Every structure is written in structure tokens, then in C-alpha cells.
Amino acid sequence: MVFPDSLETSISQAIEATKAAIADHKTLLKIDIAIPELKPLPVAQQYLSQLPDLGENVKVFFSDTGAAALARHQWQDITYELRGIEELLEPVQPENEAFVFIAPTPVEVGKVEKICSQAGDRVCILFNPKLEDVSIVGIGMAGRSLRERFLNNIDSCYSFFAIRTRGRDSRLSL
């Protein structure tokens, strides 16, 4: 894999990595495209609009209903069902083919774990997750149990982290 020279290249690489992981029968995937000051929604939109292989009945979950409503308004090219993670009493239905979680936080880790568990062998993609915060997840037995039961079973499919360098130019280093 070539080092990405742009956001578009990074997204293309993430898509190819996702397709390869799915072809390899992996079902619990993590995609990290972390660039300072870049909001996750536009990146997730580009990623999902170029990844049509998930099926026709896909649910995309956001941390809250407001983010889901914003995405429904702005993402005209995405035909997947867009929901807040707490919005549905029964988020997993038999007809659902895959699930995508956009930037889930430690607050949602229990709900994400439950949905992924109910999904069984269907694909679950965590896009730019921030699931592990010691103050919420814990460092004792509960935190260890969560890591062993769920977090350690997530396959990191693609990771790209950019950093901001200090200096006169203050450009982003990709």
C-alpha cells in the first residue's frame, strides 16, 4: 500500500481495505482516518458513497439523533438508513445486511457492542471510533472485561493518522 498523498487517496485505500477484509470474512471492522480539524461526517460520507458493496439494507448509526438528522439532510447520495444510536428500540432487524457506526464514543460503547453482538455474522464497521476512554470504560475488571469481550475483537482494517507540525508553514503532514 502506498502512503496516501491526499484525503481522497486515504479514503480509496480504506475502501479497498474494507473490501479485502469483507472478502476475508471479517465482520467487525475498524476504519480510522484521523486528520486534525477534519470533521468526521464529510469523510464518512465520502467513504460510504464509494462503498456500495455493503448491500441494500444497511443501517448507519450516529452518536445522537441530531447528527443523524444532519446527515439525512446533507447526504443526498447515501441510500442507507441513517439513525441515532438510541433512536430505535430494536436496531437490528433480520433484513439488515450491515451496520456502520460513525465516530462512536465511549458513551455509546455498550450500545455498539450490543448491536454488533445481535448482528451476528453480518458486517459491522466502526468508522473513526473513539471507544476507549479510561474514565468511562474503566481500568479495573469491568474495563478489562469489555476489552476482552468486545474491543480486542475489532479488526483494524485501515488506519491513517495525520499530525499537525509546528513551524512557520503549519501545514498538515500526511
PDB file of C-alpha atoms in Angstrom:
ATOM      1  CA  MET A   1       0.000   0.000   0.000  1.00  0.00           C
ATOM      2  CA  VAL A   2       1.290   3.427  -0.940  1.00  0.00           C
ATOM      3  CA  PHE A   3       1.411   6.257   1.591  1.00  0.00           C
ATOM      4  CA  PRO A   4      -1.614   8.463   0.827  1.00  0.00           C
ATOM      5  CA  ASP A   5      -0.903  11.934  -0.503  1.00  0.00           C
ATOM      6  CA  SER A   6      -4.445  13.221  -0.063  1.00  0.00           C
ATOM      7  CA  LEU A   7      -7.657  12.611   1.801  1.00  0.00           C
ATOM      8  CA  GLU A   8      -9.189  11.122  -1.337  1.00  0.00           C
ATOM      9  CA  THR A   9      -6.323   8.614  -1.624  1.00  0.00           C
ATOM     10  CA  SER A  10      -6.719   7.678   2.033  1.00  0.00           C
ATOM     11  CA  ILE A  11     -10.468   7.112   1.565  1.00  0.00           C
ATOM     12  CA  SER A  12      -9.818   4.987  -1.544  1.00  0.00           C
ATOM     13  CA  GLN A  13      -7.314   2.904   0.407  1.00  0.00           C
ATOM     14  CA  ALA A  14      -9.800   2.499   3.265  1.00  0.00           C
ATOM     15  CA  ILE A  15     -12.432   1.298   0.808  1.00  0.00           C
ATOM     16  CA  GLU A  16     -10.063  -1.255  -0.733  1.00  0.00           C
ATOM     17  CA  ALA A  17      -9.006  -2.435   2.737  1.00  0.00           C
ATOM     18  CA  THR A  18     -12.672  -2.785   3.751  1.00  0.00           C
ATOM     19  CA  LYS A  19     -13.480  -4.818   0.647  1.00  0.00           C
ATOM     20  CA  ALA A  20     -10.476  -7.081   1.277  1.00  0.00           C
ATOM     21  CA  ALA A  21     -11.447  -7.617   4.937  1.00  0.00           C
ATOM     22  CA  ILE A  22     -15.032  -8.457   3.987  1.00  0.00           C
ATOM     23  CA  ALA A  23     -13.774 -10.855   1.290  1.00  0.00           C
ATOM     24  CA  ASP A  24     -11.651 -12.446   4.033  1.00  0.00           C
ATOM     25  CA  HIS A  25     -14.893 -12.990   6.030  1.00  0.00           C
ATOM     26  CA  LYS A  26     -14.079 -10.458   8.734  1.00  0.00           C
ATOM     27  CA  THR A  27     -17.225  -8.922  10.178  1.00  0.00           C
ATOM     28  CA  LEU A  28     -16.179  -6.494  12.941  1.00  0.00           C
ATOM     29  CA  LEU A  29     -14.042  -3.807  11.319  1.00  0.00           C
ATOM     30  CA  LYS A  30     -12.492  -0.501  12.322  1.00  0.00           C
ATOM     31  CA  ILE A  31     -11.586   2.298   9.924  1.00  0.00           C
ATOM     32  CA  ASP A  32      -9.526   5.209  11.254  1.00  0.00           C
ATOM     33  CA  ILE A  33      -8.948   8.277   9.119  1.00  0.00           C
ATOM     34  CA  ALA A  34      -7.872  10.822  11.715  1.00  0.00           C
ATOM     35  CA  ILE A  35      -6.829  14.228  10.491  1.00  0.00           C
ATOM     36  CA  PRO A  36      -6.758  17.188  12.900  1.00  0.00           C
ATOM     37  CA  GLU A  37      -9.548  19.699  12.489  1.00  0.00           C
ATOM     38  CA  LEU A  38     -11.328  17.484   9.974  1.00  0.00           C
ATOM     39  CA  LYS A  39     -14.908  16.710  10.914  1.00  0.00           C
ATOM     40  CA  PRO A  40     -15.825  13.009  10.656  1.00  0.00           C
ATOM     41  CA  LEU A  41     -19.176  13.433   8.858  1.00  0.00           C
ATOM     42  CA  PRO A  42     -17.864  14.612   5.455  1.00  0.00           C
ATOM     43  CA  VAL A  43     -15.163  11.928   5.487  1.00  0.00           C
ATOM     44  CA  ALA A  44     -17.697   9.248   6.408  1.00  0.00           C
ATOM     45  CA  GLN A  45     -19.975  10.473   3.619  1.00  0.00           C
ATOM     46  CA  GLN A  46     -17.192  10.143   1.046  1.00  0.00           C
ATOM     47  CA  TYR A  47     -16.282   6.698   2.370  1.00  0.00           C
ATOM     48  CA  LEU A  48     -19.867   5.389   2.330  1.00  0.00           C
ATOM     49  CA  SER A  49     -20.731   6.889  -1.050  1.00  0.00           C
ATOM     50  CA  GLN A  50     -17.858   4.932  -2.604  1.00  0.00           C
ATOM     51  CA  LEU A  51     -18.561   1.658  -0.773  1.00  0.00           C
ATOM     52  CA  PRO A  52     -21.717   0.244  -2.382  1.00  0.00           C
ATOM     53  CA  ASP A  53     -20.859  -3.412  -1.660  1.00  0.00           C
ATOM     54  CA  LEU A  54     -22.485  -3.498   1.777  1.00  0.00           C
ATOM     55  CA  GLY A  55     -25.953  -4.307   0.460  1.00  0.00           C
ATOM     56  CA  GLU A  56     -29.234  -2.503   0.066  1.00  0.00           C
ATOM     57  CA  ASN A  57     -30.435  -2.693   3.657  1.00  0.00           C
ATOM     58  CA  VAL A  58     -27.672  -1.063   5.689  1.00  0.00           C
ATOM     59  CA  LYS A  59     -28.076   0.946   8.872  1.00  0.00           C
ATOM     60  CA  VAL A  60     -25.678   3.766   9.655  1.00  0.00           C
ATOM     61  CA  PHE A  61     -25.650   4.855  13.295  1.00  0.00           C
ATOM     62  CA  PHE A  62     -24.554   8.189  14.724  1.00  0.00           C
ATOM     63  CA  SER A  63     -23.903   9.118  18.355  1.00  0.00           C
ATOM     64  CA  ASP A  64     -27.110  11.141  18.517  1.00  0.00           C
ATOM     65  CA  THR A  65     -30.282  11.838  16.583  1.00  0.00           C
ATOM     66  CA  GLY A  66     -29.140  15.376  15.732  1.00  0.00           C
ATOM     67  CA  ALA A  67     -26.086  14.100  13.837  1.00  0.00           C
ATOM     68  CA  ALA A  68     -28.281  11.532  12.069  1.00  0.00           C
ATOM     69  CA  ALA A  69     -30.775  14.238  11.078  1.00  0.00           C
ATOM     70  CA  LEU A  70     -27.964  16.444   9.760  1.00  0.00           C
ATOM     71  CA  ALA A  71     -26.597  13.532   7.726  1.00  0.00           C
ATOM     72  CA  ARG A  72     -30.058  12.750   6.316  1.00  0.00           C
ATOM     73  CA  HIS A  73     -30.283  16.378   5.194  1.00  0.00           C
ATOM     74  CA  GLN A  74     -26.758  16.623   3.747  1.00  0.00           C
ATOM     75  CA  TRP A  75     -26.087  13.108   2.439  1.00  0.00           C
ATOM     76  CA  GLN A  76     -28.371  13.012  -0.581  1.00  0.00           C
ATOM     77  CA  ASP A  77     -26.155  10.417  -2.315  1.00  0.00           C
ATOM     78  CA  ILE A  78     -26.350   7.875   0.547  1.00  0.00           C
ATOM     79  CA  THR A  79     -29.314   5.490   0.354  1.00  0.00           C
ATOM     80  CA  TYR A  80     -28.586   3.701   3.638  1.00  0.00           C
ATOM     81  CA  GLU A  81     -30.832   4.182   6.677  1.00  0.00           C
ATOM     82  CA  LEU A  82     -29.308   6.897   8.893  1.00  0.00           C
ATOM     83  CA  ARG A  83     -30.195   6.773  12.603  1.00  0.00           C
ATOM     84  CA  GLY A  84     -29.117   7.938  16.031  1.00  0.00           C
ATOM     85  CA  ILE A  85     -27.814   5.005  18.057  1.00  0.00           C
ATOM     86  CA  GLU A  86     -30.554   5.398  20.690  1.00  0.00           C
ATOM     87  CA  GLU A  87     -33.304   6.114  18.166  1.00  0.00           C
ATOM     88  CA  LEU A  88     -34.652   2.585  17.632  1.00  0.00           C
ATOM     89  CA  LEU A  89     -35.955   0.162  20.234  1.00  0.00           C
ATOM     90  CA  GLU A  90     -34.936  -2.779  18.021  1.00  0.00           C
ATOM     91  CA  PRO A  91     -31.988  -1.547  15.925  1.00  0.00           C
ATOM     92  CA  VAL A  92     -31.165  -4.971  14.439  1.00  0.00           C
ATOM     93  CA  GLN A  93     -33.698  -6.470  12.058  1.00  0.00           C
ATOM     94  CA  PRO A  94     -33.404  -9.729  10.061  1.00  0.00           C
ATOM     95  CA  GLU A  95     -33.383  -7.834   6.755  1.00  0.00           C
ATOM     96  CA  ASN A  96     -30.398  -5.661   7.746  1.00  0.00           C
ATOM     97  CA  GLU A  97     -27.297  -6.642   5.801  1.00  0.00           C
ATOM     98  CA  ALA A  98     -24.677  -4.490   7.531  1.00  0.00           C
ATOM     99  CA  PHE A  99     -24.190  -1.814  10.182  1.00  0.00           C
ATOM    100  CA  VAL A 100     -21.899   1.215  10.206  1.00  0.00           C
ATOM    101  CA  PHE A 101     -21.168   3.343  13.278  1.00  0.00           C
ATOM    102  CA  ILE A 102     -19.911   6.866  12.635  1.00  0.00           C
ATOM    103  CA  ALA A 103     -17.464   8.167  15.262  1.00  0.00           C
ATOM    104  CA  PRO A 104     -18.899   6.285  18.245  1.00  0.00           C
ATOM    105  CA  THR A 105     -17.642   7.453  21.634  1.00  0.00           C
ATOM    106  CA  PRO A 106     -17.112   5.632  24.955  1.00  0.00           C
ATOM    107  CA  VAL A 107     -20.615   6.716  25.984  1.00  0.00           C
ATOM    108  CA  GLU A 108     -22.072   4.517  23.217  1.00  0.00           C
ATOM    109  CA  VAL A 109     -19.700   1.552  23.644  1.00  0.00           C
ATOM    110  CA  GLY A 110     -22.341  -0.593  25.394  1.00  0.00           C
ATOM    111  CA  LYS A 111     -24.945   0.052  22.696  1.00  0.00           C
ATOM    112  CA  VAL A 112     -22.391  -0.521  19.900  1.00  0.00           C
ATOM    113  CA  GLU A 113     -21.339  -3.807  21.495  1.00  0.00           C
ATOM    114  CA  LYS A 114     -24.979  -4.926  21.841  1.00  0.00           C
ATOM    115  CA  ILE A 115     -25.828  -4.120  18.204  1.00  0.00           C
ATOM    116  CA  CYS A 116     -22.661  -5.836  16.941  1.00  0.00           C
ATOM    117  CA  SER A 117     -23.462  -8.893  19.054  1.00  0.00           C
ATOM    118  CA  GLN A 118     -27.030  -9.028  17.728  1.00  0.00           C
ATOM    119  CA  ALA A 119     -25.716  -8.582  14.167  1.00  0.00           C
ATOM    120  CA  GLY A 120     -24.057 -11.987  14.356  1.00  0.00           C
ATOM    121  CA  ASP A 121     -22.081 -12.676  11.183  1.00  0.00           C
ATOM    122  CA  ARG A 122     -23.226  -9.504   9.408  1.00  0.00           C
ATOM    123  CA  VAL A 123     -20.640  -6.803   8.732  1.00  0.00           C
ATOM    124  CA  CYS A 124     -20.227  -4.072  11.366  1.00  0.00           C
ATOM    125  CA  ILE A 125     -17.925  -1.161  10.543  1.00  0.00           C
ATOM    126  CA  LEU A 126     -16.770   1.320  13.162  1.00  0.00           C
ATOM    127  CA  PHE A 127     -15.687   4.479  11.338  1.00  0.00           C
ATOM    128  CA  ASN A 128     -13.336   6.708  13.359  1.00  0.00           C
ATOM    129  CA  PRO A 129     -14.330   5.186  16.690  1.00  0.00           C
ATOM    130  CA  LYS A 130     -13.199   6.683  19.976  1.00  0.00           C
ATOM    131  CA  LEU A 131     -14.458   3.875  22.185  1.00  0.00           C
ATOM    132  CA  GLU A 132     -11.808   3.607  24.848  1.00  0.00           C
ATOM    133  CA  ASP A 133     -11.734   6.321  27.496  1.00  0.00           C
ATOM    134  CA  VAL A 134     -10.440   5.116  30.851  1.00  0.00           C
ATOM    135  CA  SER A 135     -12.739   7.453  32.781  1.00  0.00           C
ATOM    136  CA  ILE A 136     -15.799   5.864  31.154  1.00  0.00           C
ATOM    137  CA  VAL A 137     -14.731   2.332  30.220  1.00  0.00           C
ATOM    138  CA  GLY A 138     -12.735   1.830  33.388  1.00  0.00           C
ATOM    139  CA  ILE A 139      -9.340   0.403  34.223  1.00  0.00           C
ATOM    140  CA  GLY A 140     -10.441  -2.369  36.588  1.00  0.00           C
ATOM    141  CA  MET A 141     -12.242  -5.613  35.986  1.00  0.00           C
ATOM    142  CA  ALA A 142     -15.148  -4.004  34.085  1.00  0.00           C
ATOM    143  CA  GLY A 143     -12.799  -2.255  31.647  1.00  0.00           C
ATOM    144  CA  ARG A 144     -10.707  -5.393  31.184  1.00  0.00           C
ATOM    145  CA  SER A 145     -13.836  -7.457  30.597  1.00  0.00           C
ATOM    146  CA  LEU A 146     -15.114  -5.010  27.965  1.00  0.00           C
ATOM    147  CA  ARG A 147     -11.757  -5.048  26.184  1.00  0.00           C
ATOM    148  CA  GLU A 148     -11.590  -8.863  26.184  1.00  0.00           C
ATOM    149  CA  ARG A 149     -15.220  -9.312  25.211  1.00  0.00           C
ATOM    150  CA  PHE A 150     -15.517  -6.630  22.520  1.00  0.00           C
ATOM    151  CA  LEU A 151     -12.799  -4.049  21.903  1.00  0.00           C
ATOM    152  CA  ASN A 152      -9.974  -6.550  21.355  1.00  0.00           C
ATOM    153  CA  ASN A 153     -12.075  -8.414  18.784  1.00  0.00           C
ATOM    154  CA  ILE A 154     -12.374  -5.465  16.407  1.00  0.00           C
ATOM    155  CA  ASP A 155     -10.192  -5.938  13.314  1.00  0.00           C
ATOM    156  CA  SER A 156      -8.345  -2.748  12.435  1.00  0.00           C
ATOM    157  CA  CYS A 157      -8.916  -2.692   8.707  1.00  0.00           C
ATOM    158  CA  TYR A 158      -7.378   0.701   7.873  1.00  0.00           C
ATOM    159  CA  SER A 159      -5.640   3.368   9.933  1.00  0.00           C
ATOM    160  CA  PHE A 160      -4.311   6.710   8.841  1.00  0.00           C
ATOM    161  CA  PHE A 161      -3.345   9.372  11.358  1.00  0.00           C
ATOM    162  CA  ALA A 162      -2.083  12.780  10.313  1.00  0.00           C
ATOM    163  CA  ILE A 163      -0.404  15.232  12.631  1.00  0.00           C
ATOM    164  CA  ARG A 164      -0.098  18.972  12.568  1.00  0.00           C
ATOM    165  CA  THR A 165       3.506  20.081  12.567  1.00  0.00           C
ATOM    166  CA  ARG A 166       4.655  23.278  14.213  1.00  0.00           C
ATOM    167  CA  GLY A 167       6.569  25.857  12.328  1.00  0.00           C
ATOM    168  CA  ARG A 168       6.234  28.769  10.023  1.00  0.00           C
ATOM    169  CA  ASP A 169       4.231  26.841   7.476  1.00  0.00           C
ATOM    170  CA  SER A 170       1.956  24.934   9.894  1.00  0.00           C
ATOM    171  CA  ARG A 171       0.839  22.524   7.168  1.00  0.00           C
ATOM    172  CA  LEU A 172      -0.698  19.183   7.717  1.00  0.00           C
ATOM    173  CA  SER A 173       1.734  16.271   7.427  1.00  0.00           C
ATOM    174  CA  LEU A 174       0.136  13.335   5.688  1.00  0.00           C
TER     175      LEU A 174
END
